[in-house]
Coordinates of C-alpha atoms in Angstrom, one line a residue:
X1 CA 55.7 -16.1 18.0
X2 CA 55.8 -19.9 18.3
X3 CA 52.7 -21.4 18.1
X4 CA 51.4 -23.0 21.5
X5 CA 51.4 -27.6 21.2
X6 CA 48.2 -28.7 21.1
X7 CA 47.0 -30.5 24.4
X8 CA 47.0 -34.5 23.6
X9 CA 43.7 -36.3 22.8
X10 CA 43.9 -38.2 26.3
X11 CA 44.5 -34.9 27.8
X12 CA 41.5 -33.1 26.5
X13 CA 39.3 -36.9 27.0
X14 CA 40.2 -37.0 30.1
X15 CA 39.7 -32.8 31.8
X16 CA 36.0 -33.3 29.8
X17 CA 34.8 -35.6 32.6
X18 CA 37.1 -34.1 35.2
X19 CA 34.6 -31.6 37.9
X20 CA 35.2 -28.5 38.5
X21 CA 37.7 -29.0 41.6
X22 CA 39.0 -31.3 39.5
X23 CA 39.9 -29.1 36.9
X24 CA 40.4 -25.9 38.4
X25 CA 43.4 -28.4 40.9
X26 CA 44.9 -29.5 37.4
X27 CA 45.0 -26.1 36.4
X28 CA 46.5 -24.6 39.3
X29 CA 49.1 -27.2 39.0
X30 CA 50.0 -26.6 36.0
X31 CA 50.8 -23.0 36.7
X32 CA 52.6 -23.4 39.9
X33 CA 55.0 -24.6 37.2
X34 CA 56.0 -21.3 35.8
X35 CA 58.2 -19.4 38.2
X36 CA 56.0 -15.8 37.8
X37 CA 53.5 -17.2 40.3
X38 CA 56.0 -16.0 43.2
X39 CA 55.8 -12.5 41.9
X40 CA 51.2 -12.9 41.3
X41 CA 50.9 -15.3 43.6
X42 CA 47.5 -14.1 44.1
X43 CA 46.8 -13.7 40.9
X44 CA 47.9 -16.9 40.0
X45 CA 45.6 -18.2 43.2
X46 CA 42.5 -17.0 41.1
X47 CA 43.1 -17.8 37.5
X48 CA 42.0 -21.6 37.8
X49 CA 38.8 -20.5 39.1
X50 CA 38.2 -18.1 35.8
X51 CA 39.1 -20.5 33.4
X52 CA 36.4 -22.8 35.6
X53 CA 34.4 -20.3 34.7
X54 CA 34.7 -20.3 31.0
X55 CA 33.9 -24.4 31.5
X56 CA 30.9 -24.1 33.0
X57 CA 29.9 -21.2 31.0
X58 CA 30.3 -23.1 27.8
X59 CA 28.7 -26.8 29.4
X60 CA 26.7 -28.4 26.8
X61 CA 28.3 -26.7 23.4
X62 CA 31.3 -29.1 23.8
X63 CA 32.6 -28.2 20.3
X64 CA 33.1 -24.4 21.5
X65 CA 34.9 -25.5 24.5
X66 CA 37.4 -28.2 22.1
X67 CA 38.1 -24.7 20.1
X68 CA 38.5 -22.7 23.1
X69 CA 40.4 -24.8 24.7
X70 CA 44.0 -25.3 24.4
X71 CA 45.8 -26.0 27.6
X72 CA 49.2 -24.5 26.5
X73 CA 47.8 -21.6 24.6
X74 CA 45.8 -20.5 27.6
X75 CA 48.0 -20.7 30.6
X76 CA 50.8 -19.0 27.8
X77 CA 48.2 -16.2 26.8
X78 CA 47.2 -15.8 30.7
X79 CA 51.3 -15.6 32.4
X80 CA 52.3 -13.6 29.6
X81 CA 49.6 -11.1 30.1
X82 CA 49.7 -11.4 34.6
X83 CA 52.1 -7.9 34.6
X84 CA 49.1 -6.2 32.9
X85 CA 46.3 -7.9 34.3
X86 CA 47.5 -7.2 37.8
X87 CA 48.6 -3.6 37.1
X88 CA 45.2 -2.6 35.6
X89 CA 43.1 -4.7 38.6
X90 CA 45.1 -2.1 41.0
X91 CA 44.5 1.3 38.9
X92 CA 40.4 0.2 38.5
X93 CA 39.8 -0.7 42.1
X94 CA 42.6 2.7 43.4
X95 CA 41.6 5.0 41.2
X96 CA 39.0 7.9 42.4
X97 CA 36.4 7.7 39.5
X98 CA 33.4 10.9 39.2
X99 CA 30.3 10.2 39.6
X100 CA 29.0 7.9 36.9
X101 CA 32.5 7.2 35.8
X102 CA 33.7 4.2 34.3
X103 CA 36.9 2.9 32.9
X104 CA 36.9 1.8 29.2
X105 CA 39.5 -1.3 28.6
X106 CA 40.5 -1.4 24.7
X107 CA 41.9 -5.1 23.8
X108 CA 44.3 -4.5 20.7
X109 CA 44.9 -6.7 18.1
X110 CA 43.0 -8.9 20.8
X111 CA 42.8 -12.6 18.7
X112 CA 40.2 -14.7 20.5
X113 CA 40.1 -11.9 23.4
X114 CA 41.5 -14.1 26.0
X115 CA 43.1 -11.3 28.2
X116 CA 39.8 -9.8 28.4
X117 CA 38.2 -12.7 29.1
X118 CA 40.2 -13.0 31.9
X119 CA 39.7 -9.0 33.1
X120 CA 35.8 -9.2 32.7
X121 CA 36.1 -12.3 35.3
X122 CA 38.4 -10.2 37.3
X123 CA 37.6 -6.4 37.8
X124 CA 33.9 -4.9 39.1
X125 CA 31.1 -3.7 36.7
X126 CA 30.4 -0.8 38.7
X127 CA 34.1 0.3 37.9
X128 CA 34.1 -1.2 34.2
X129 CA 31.9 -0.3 31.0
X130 CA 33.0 -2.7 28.9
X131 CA 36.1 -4.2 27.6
X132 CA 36.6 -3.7 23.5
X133 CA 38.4 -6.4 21.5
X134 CA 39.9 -4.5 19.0
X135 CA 41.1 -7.3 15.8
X136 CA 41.1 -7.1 12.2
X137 CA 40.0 -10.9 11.7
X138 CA 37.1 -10.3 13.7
X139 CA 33.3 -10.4 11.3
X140 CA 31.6 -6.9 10.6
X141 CA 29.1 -6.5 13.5
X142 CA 25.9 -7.5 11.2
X143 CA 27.4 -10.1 9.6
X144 CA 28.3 -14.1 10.5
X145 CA 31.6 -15.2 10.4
X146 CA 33.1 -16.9 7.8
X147 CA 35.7 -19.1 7.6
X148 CA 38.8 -16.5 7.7
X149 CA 37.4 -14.6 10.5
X150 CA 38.2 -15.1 14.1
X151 CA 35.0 -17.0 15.3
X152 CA 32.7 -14.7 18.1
X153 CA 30.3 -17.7 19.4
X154 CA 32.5 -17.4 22.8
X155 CA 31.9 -14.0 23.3
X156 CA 28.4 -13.6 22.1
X157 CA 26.7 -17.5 22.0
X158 CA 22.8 -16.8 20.9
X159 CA 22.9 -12.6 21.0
X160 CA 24.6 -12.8 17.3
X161 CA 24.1 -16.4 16.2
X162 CA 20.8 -17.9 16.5
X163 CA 21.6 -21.3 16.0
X164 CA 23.9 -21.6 19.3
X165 CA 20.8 -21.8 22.0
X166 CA 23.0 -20.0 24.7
X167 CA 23.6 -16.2 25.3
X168 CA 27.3 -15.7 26.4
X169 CA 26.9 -12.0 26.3
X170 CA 24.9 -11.6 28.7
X171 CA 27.2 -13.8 30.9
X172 CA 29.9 -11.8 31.2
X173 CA 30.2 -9.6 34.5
X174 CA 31.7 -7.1 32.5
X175 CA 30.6 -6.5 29.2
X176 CA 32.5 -8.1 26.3
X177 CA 32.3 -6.5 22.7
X178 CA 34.1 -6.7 19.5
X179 CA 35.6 -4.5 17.2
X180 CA 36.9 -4.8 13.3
X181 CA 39.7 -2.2 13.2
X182 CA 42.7 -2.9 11.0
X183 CA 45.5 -1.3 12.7
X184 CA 47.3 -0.7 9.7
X185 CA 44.3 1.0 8.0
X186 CA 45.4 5.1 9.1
X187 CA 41.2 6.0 8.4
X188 CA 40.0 3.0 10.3
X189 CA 42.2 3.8 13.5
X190 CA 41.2 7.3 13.2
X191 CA 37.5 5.9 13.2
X192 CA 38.5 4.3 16.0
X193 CA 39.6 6.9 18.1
X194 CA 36.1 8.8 17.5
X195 CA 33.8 6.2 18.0
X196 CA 36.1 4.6 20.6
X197 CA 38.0 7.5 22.9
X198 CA 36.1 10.7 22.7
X199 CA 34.4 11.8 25.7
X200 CA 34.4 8.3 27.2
X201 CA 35.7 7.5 31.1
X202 CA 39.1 6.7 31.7
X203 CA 40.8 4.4 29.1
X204 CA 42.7 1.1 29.5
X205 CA 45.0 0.7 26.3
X206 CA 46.0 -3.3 26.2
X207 CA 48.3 -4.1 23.5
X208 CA 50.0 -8.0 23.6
X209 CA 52.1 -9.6 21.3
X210 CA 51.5 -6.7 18.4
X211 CA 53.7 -7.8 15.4
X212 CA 56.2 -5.9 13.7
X213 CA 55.3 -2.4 13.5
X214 CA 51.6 -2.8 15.1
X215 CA 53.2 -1.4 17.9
X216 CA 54.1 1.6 16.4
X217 CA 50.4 1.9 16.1
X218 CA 49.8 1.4 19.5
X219 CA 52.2 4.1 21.2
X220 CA 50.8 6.5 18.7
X221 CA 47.1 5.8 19.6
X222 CA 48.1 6.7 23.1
X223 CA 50.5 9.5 22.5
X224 CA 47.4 11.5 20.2
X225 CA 44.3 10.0 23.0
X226 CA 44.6 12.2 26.3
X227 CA 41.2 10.2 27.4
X228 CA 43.9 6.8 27.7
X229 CA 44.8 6.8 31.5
X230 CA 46.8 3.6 31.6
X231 CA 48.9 2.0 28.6
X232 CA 50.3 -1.8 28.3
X233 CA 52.7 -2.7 25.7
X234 CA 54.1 -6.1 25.3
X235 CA 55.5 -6.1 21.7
X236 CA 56.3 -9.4 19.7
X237 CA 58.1 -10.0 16.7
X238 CA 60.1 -7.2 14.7
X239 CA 59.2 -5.1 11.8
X240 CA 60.2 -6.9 8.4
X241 CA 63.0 -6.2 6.2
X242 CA 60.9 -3.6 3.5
X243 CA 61.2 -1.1 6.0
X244 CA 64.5 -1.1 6.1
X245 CA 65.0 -1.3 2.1
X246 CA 63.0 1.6 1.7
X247 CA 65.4 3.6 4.2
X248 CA 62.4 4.1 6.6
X249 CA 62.7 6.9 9.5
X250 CA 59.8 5.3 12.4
X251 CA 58.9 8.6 14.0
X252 CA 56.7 8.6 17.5
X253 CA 56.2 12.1 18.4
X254 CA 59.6 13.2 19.2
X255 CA 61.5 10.2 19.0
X256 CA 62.8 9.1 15.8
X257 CA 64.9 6.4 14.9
X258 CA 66.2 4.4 11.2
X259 CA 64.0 1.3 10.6
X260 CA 67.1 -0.8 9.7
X261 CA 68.0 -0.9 13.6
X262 CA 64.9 -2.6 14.4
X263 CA 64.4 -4.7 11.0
X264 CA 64.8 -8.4 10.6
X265 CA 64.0 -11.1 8.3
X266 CA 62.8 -14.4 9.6
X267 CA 59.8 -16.2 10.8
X268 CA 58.4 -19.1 12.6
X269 CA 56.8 -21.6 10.4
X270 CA 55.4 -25.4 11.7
X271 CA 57.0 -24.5 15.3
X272 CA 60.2 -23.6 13.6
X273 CA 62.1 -20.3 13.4
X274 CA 63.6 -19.9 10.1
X275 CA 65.9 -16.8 10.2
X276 CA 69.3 -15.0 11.5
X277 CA 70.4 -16.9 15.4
X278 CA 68.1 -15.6 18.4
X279 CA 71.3 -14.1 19.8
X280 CA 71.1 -11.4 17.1
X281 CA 67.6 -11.0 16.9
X282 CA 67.3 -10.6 20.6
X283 CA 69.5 -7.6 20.3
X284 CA 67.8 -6.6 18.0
X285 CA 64.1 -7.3 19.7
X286 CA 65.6 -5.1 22.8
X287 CA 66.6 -2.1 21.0
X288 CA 63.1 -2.4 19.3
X289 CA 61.2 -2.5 23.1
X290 CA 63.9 0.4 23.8
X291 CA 62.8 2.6 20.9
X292 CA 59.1 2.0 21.5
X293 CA 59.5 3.2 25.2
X294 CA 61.6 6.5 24.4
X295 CA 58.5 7.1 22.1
X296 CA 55.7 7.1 24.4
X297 CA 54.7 10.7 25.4
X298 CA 55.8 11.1 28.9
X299 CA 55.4 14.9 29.3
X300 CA 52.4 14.2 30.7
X301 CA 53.0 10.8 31.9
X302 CA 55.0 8.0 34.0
X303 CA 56.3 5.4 32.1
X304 CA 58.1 2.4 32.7
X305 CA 60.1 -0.1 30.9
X306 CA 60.9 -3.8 32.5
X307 CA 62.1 -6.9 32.0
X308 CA 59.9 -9.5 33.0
X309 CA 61.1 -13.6 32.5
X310 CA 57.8 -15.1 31.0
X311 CA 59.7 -17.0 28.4
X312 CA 62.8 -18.9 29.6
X313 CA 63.6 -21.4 27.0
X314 CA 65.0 -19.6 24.0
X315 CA 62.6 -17.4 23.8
X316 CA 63.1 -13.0 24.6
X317 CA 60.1 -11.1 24.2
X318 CA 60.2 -10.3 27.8
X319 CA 60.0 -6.7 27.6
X320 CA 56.6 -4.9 29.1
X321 CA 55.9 -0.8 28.6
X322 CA 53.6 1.0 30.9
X323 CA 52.9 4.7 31.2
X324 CA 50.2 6.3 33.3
X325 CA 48.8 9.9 33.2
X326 CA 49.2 11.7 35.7
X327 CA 48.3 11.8 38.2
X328 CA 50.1 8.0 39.7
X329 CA 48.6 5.8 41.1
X330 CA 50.3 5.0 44.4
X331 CA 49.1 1.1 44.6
X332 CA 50.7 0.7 40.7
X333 CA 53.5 1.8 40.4
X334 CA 54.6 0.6 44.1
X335 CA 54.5 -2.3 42.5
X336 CA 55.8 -1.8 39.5
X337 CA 58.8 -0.1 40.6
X338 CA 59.9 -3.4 42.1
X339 CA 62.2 -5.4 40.2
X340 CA 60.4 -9.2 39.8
X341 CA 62.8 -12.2 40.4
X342 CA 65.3 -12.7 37.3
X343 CA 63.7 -8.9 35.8
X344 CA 65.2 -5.2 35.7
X345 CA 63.3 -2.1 35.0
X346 CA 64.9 1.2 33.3
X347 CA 64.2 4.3 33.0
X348 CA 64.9 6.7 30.4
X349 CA 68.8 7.5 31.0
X350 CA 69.5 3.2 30.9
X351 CA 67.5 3.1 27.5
X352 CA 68.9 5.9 26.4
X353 CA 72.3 4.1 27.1
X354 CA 72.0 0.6 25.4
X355 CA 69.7 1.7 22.2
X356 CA 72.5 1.7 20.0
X357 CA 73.3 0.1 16.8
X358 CA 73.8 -3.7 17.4
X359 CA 78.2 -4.0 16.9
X360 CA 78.5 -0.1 17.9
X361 CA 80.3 0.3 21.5
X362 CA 80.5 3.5 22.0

């Protein structure tokens, strides 16, 4: 994935002395832009607001808010994530909870946490325990970052770093805390999944942008956790070639499939891609998203595949996975049985269908 441009110095100068209607008009602007705010539009209605939020949460530690901060990286990280965001705001405020009930939201592979950032803002804390940012980079819980970890002063401020005089954590309506879980680490996901899943409420499962075979991981965390009630999937770049030399079988549950028809070398580096022409790789990149959906366990579950247009210039990671245990709920999946301007959905026939070998027409 490309990395976001950095927002100019007169830019950043200039929404530092801007007020809050001020910024929060800038932003709104700004996203009006991208042609998904027909299919959110009130979504997209509330997001400057949030992100107003953040500002005035983070007044007076102005180099937290220059690291926070990128314009592009933000609004990217927010209309990338809108599908999810407004499918799981639906199932928390439809769903009939038990008494004392609360849904669980797991973040994973989360990177700074933006999406959610953006759900704590969003959803009620009587309906919400927390939300879990699940990242490898992230410090052990007892220990300060250092300079290769993701940094947690946004999430946290003074309630794990004395030195920052503000308390973050206790700022956020719903309850932000991270996790150090390397995905790729079998006996620290399975970890995980006890300390994490077992007899909690209802679980969110939130996986953007999950390299390469990360979302493998994902699908199968869902597939063996009956306690996961909802399941978002936007995958990001494919697995690498050494799966493919070592004649690799991916299996999830049922559903297997040859690594080498998922496998590509290439990557971006300095805002470059370096690797075969996106007209393979997006073949590719589909019959990966197509794979990963006939994986997911639906014999107890809805699921849905679509294509939603979130990056229109060059750019094809614009596939989305959902599934649900049953039962529905009604207020989702109306919705997400719509087809968004310039997307499709499919269902398992039409994957079925098109996940063939990239040159094979029968």
């Amino acid at each position: 994935m490309a990395e976001p441009k950095k927002d100019s110095p007169q830019q950043v100068e200039k929404s530092e002395v801007w007020t809050d209607e001020e910024f929060e008009a800038f932003i709104d602007t700004e996203l009006t832009k991208d042609p998904l705010h027909k299919d959110y539009p009130e979504l997209f209605k509330r997001a400057p607001k949030i992100i107003s939020l953040w500002r005035q949460r983070y007044e007076g530690n102005a180099p937290l808010w220059k690291r926070l901060f990128n314009k592009e990286r933000v609004l990217k990280e927010f209309i990338e994530a809108a599908p999810f965001i407004d499918a799981i705001e639906r199932l928390v405020l439809s769903t009939e909870l038990k008494d004392g009930e609360k849904f669980r939201i797991i973040d994973l592979a989360c990177g700074r946490g933006y999406l959610s950032m953006f759900l704590s803002e969003l959803l009620p804390p009587e309906r919400v325990e927390r939300c879990i940012l699940v990242d490898k980079q992230w410090p052990m819980h007892n220990l300060p970052p250092k300079q290769h970890h993701i940094n947690w002063s946004h999430i946290y401020g003074s309630f794990k770093d004395s030195s920052i005089p503000y308390n973050y954590y206790e700022s956020w309506p719903v309850k932000l805390n991270t996790s150090k879980v390397n995905l790729k680490n079998s006996k620290e996901v399975t970890n995980m999944e006890e300390r994490l899943f077992q007899n909690k409420g209802p679980i969110v499962l939130v996986a953007v942008h999950l390299c390469g075979t990360l979302s493998l991981r994902a699908v199968e965390i869902f597939n063996r956790n009956p306690e996961t009630k909802f399941f978002c999937l936007k995958p990001c770049c494919l697995p690498t070639m050494v799966h493919a030399k070592r004649d690799e079988i991916f299996k999830l549950g049922e559903h297997s499939f040859p690594a080498k028809e998922v496998c590509m070398a290439g990557k971006w580096k300095k805002g470059e891609w370096h690797g075969p022409p996106r007209t393979v790789t997006q073949k590719y990149f589909e019959r990966w998203a197509d794979h990963l959906y006939l994986g997911i366990d639906d014999r107890d579950a809805t699921k849905i595949k679509k294509t939603i247009m979130v990056q229109r210039f060059g750019g094809y990671q614009n596939e989305y996975l959902l599934a649900e245990r049953l039962s529905e709920t009604n207020s989702v999946w109306d919705v997400l049985q719509q087809s968004p301007e310039g997307g499709e959905e499919f269902n398992d026939d039409d994957v079925a269908n098109i996940c063939q070998p990239v040159g094979d027409s029968s």
